């Protein structure tokens, strides 16, 4: 997968896995990593799917309707890429914390839904429920931050609560943060994520 890796200057720190929104690139979320933890490793990945020229992490059939088969395939592909990247760049595969926005948050949530050890934790900015009707792995206290907007037309507030409930049923430790805004990622939400990150 197209990506960039930046080694942090503190070997005890995790690796932040940056996952952009639809139409983004691996450059987009670099400022977030600076805010969340400037000393961590950064692995920023570009989605392998193109929708009218816009990079994404998996195909969709329509707005808010995912191509489930492709989602499963791309989730596996990303998980395997993380295994390979950990070898190549010599970081601890067990210390990967995802930071995703929108489509990138959705594939991060899908990693949590499908693989027990894929992520040590996750910051999900405006995620949706990636799949329904499946049994999640035991997430065993995995810390998850969900940033949601009370007026988000893409991720209605009910869906953010549903995602929280599904992850909590799988024993994840979820913090749901609300902004009285829409789908945009605000600096107050990023700051809330930074403060949450300091507690995990
Ligand atoms: C998705 O397709 O993953 C969601 O609708 C969010 C987005 O617009 O990327």
mmCIF file of N, CA and C and ligand atoms in Angstrom, residues 20-23 51 55-60 62-66 101-107 126-128 154-155 183, ligand 1:
data_model
loop_
_atom_site.group_PDB
_atom_site.id
_atom_site.type_symbol
_atom_site.label_atom_id
_atom_site.label_comp_id
_atom_site.label_asym_id
_atom_site.label_seq_id
_atom_site.Cartn_x
_atom_site.Cartn_y
_atom_site.Cartn_z
ATOM 1 N N UNK A 20 -6.839 8.312 6.263
ATOM 2 C CA UNK A 20 -7.520 9.528 5.788
ATOM 3 C C UNK A 20 -8.994 9.276 5.420
ATOM 4 N N UNK A 21 -9.712 10.361 5.183
ATOM 5 C CA UNK A 21 -11.087 10.282 4.699
ATOM 6 C C UNK A 21 -11.133 10.169 3.185
ATOM 7 N N UNK A 22 -12.330 9.954 2.632
ATOM 8 C CA UNK A 22 -12.500 9.822 1.181
ATOM 9 C C UNK A 22 -11.905 11.032 0.456
ATOM 10 N N UNK A 23 -11.087 10.746 -0.546
ATOM 11 C CA UNK A 23 -10.480 11.824 -1.336
ATOM 12 C C UNK A 23 -9.195 12.356 -0.718
ATOM 13 N N UNK A 51 -12.436 6.039 -6.067
ATOM 14 C CA UNK A 51 -13.831 6.306 -6.435
ATOM 15 C C UNK A 51 -13.822 7.646 -7.163
ATOM 16 N N UNK A 55 -9.115 8.592 -3.464
ATOM 17 C CA UNK A 55 -8.701 7.412 -2.697
ATOM 18 C C UNK A 55 -9.647 7.120 -1.529
ATOM 19 N N UNK A 56 -9.909 5.829 -1.329
ATOM 20 C CA UNK A 56 -10.699 5.320 -0.198
ATOM 21 C C UNK A 56 -10.081 4.007 0.270
ATOM 22 N N UNK A 57 -10.548 3.542 1.420
ATOM 23 C CA UNK A 57 -10.007 2.291 1.946
ATOM 24 C C UNK A 57 -10.825 1.069 1.545
ATOM 25 N N UNK A 58 -12.049 1.279 1.057
ATOM 26 C CA UNK A 58 -12.851 0.166 0.536
ATOM 27 C C UNK A 58 -13.959 0.752 -0.334
ATOM 28 N N UNK A 59 -14.536 -0.116 -1.173
ATOM 29 C CA UNK A 59 -15.574 0.364 -2.099
ATOM 30 C C UNK A 59 -16.890 0.578 -1.374
ATOM 31 N N UNK A 60 -17.710 1.456 -1.927
ATOM 32 C CA UNK A 60 -19.092 1.579 -1.434
ATOM 33 C C UNK A 60 -20.031 1.523 -2.627
ATOM 34 N N UNK A 62 -23.099 2.989 -2.532
ATOM 35 C CA UNK A 62 -23.747 4.308 -2.542
ATOM 36 C C UNK A 62 -23.285 5.020 -1.282
ATOM 37 N N UNK A 63 -23.642 6.269 -1.151
ATOM 38 C CA UNK A 63 -23.342 7.001 0.084
ATOM 39 C C UNK A 63 -23.929 6.210 1.257
ATOM 40 N N UNK A 64 -23.132 5.889 2.218
ATOM 41 C CA UNK A 64 -23.523 5.170 3.438
ATOM 42 C C UNK A 64 -23.833 3.687 3.221
ATOM 43 N N UNK A 65 -23.603 3.178 2.007
ATOM 44 C CA UNK A 65 -23.847 1.738 1.757
ATOM 45 C C UNK A 65 -22.528 1.100 1.334
ATOM 46 N N UNK A 66 -21.981 0.267 2.212
ATOM 47 C CA UNK A 66 -20.661 -0.289 1.950
ATOM 48 C C UNK A 66 -20.748 -1.546 1.091
ATOM 49 N N UNK A 101 -10.153 9.214 10.127
ATOM 50 C CA UNK A 101 -11.269 10.157 9.940
ATOM 51 C C UNK A 101 -12.207 9.614 8.864
ATOM 52 N N UNK A 102 -13.477 9.561 9.165
ATOM 53 C CA UNK A 102 -14.518 9.216 8.197
ATOM 54 C C UNK A 102 -14.250 7.849 7.561
ATOM 55 N N UNK A 103 -13.991 7.777 6.271
ATOM 56 C CA UNK A 103 -13.735 6.470 5.654
ATOM 57 C C UNK A 103 -12.546 5.764 6.333
ATOM 58 N N UNK A 104 -11.544 6.524 6.738
ATOM 59 C CA UNK A 104 -10.400 5.938 7.443
ATOM 60 C C UNK A 104 -10.788 5.424 8.828
ATOM 61 N N UNK A 105 -11.708 6.125 9.496
ATOM 62 C CA UNK A 105 -12.213 5.640 10.793
ATOM 63 C C UNK A 105 -13.022 4.368 10.576
ATOM 64 N N UNK A 106 -13.708 4.288 9.445
ATOM 65 C CA UNK A 106 -14.524 3.093 9.185
ATOM 66 C C UNK A 106 -13.659 1.852 8.972
ATOM 67 N N UNK A 107 -12.556 1.991 8.276
ATOM 68 C CA UNK A 107 -11.700 0.797 8.105
ATOM 69 C C UNK A 107 -10.992 0.478 9.422
ATOM 70 N N UNK A 126 -15.602 10.446 13.533
ATOM 71 C CA UNK A 126 -16.814 10.326 12.701
ATOM 72 C C UNK A 126 -16.915 8.986 11.962
ATOM 73 N N UNK A 127 -16.858 7.907 12.745
ATOM 74 C CA UNK A 127 -17.000 6.578 12.134
ATOM 75 C C UNK A 127 -18.469 6.176 11.994
ATOM 76 N N UNK A 128 -18.702 5.178 11.150
ATOM 77 C CA UNK A 128 -20.008 4.517 11.054
ATOM 78 C C UNK A 128 -19.843 3.094 11.599
ATOM 79 N N UNK A 154 -23.742 12.171 7.779
ATOM 80 C CA UNK A 154 -23.178 10.904 7.286
ATOM 81 C C UNK A 154 -23.182 9.852 8.394
ATOM 82 N N UNK A 155 -22.900 10.292 9.616
ATOM 83 C CA UNK A 155 -22.929 9.366 10.765
ATOM 84 C C UNK A 155 -23.949 9.901 11.762
ATOM 85 N N UNK A 183 -20.133 16.707 10.066
ATOM 86 C CA UNK A 183 -19.153 15.654 9.792
ATOM 87 C C UNK A 183 -17.705 16.164 9.876
HETATM 88 C C1 LIG B 1 -17.666 5.894 3.964
HETATM 89 O O1 LIG B 1 -18.038 5.685 2.829
HETATM 90 O O2 LIG B 1 -16.734 5.326 4.513
HETATM 91 C C2 LIG B 1 -18.433 6.939 4.697
HETATM 92 O O3 LIG B 1 -19.552 7.301 3.995
HETATM 93 C C3 LIG B 1 -17.634 8.131 5.013
HETATM 94 C C4 LIG B 1 -17.123 8.793 3.778
HETATM 95 O O4 LIG B 1 -17.827 9.608 3.193
HETATM 96 O O5 LIG B 1 -16.017 8.511 3.406
#
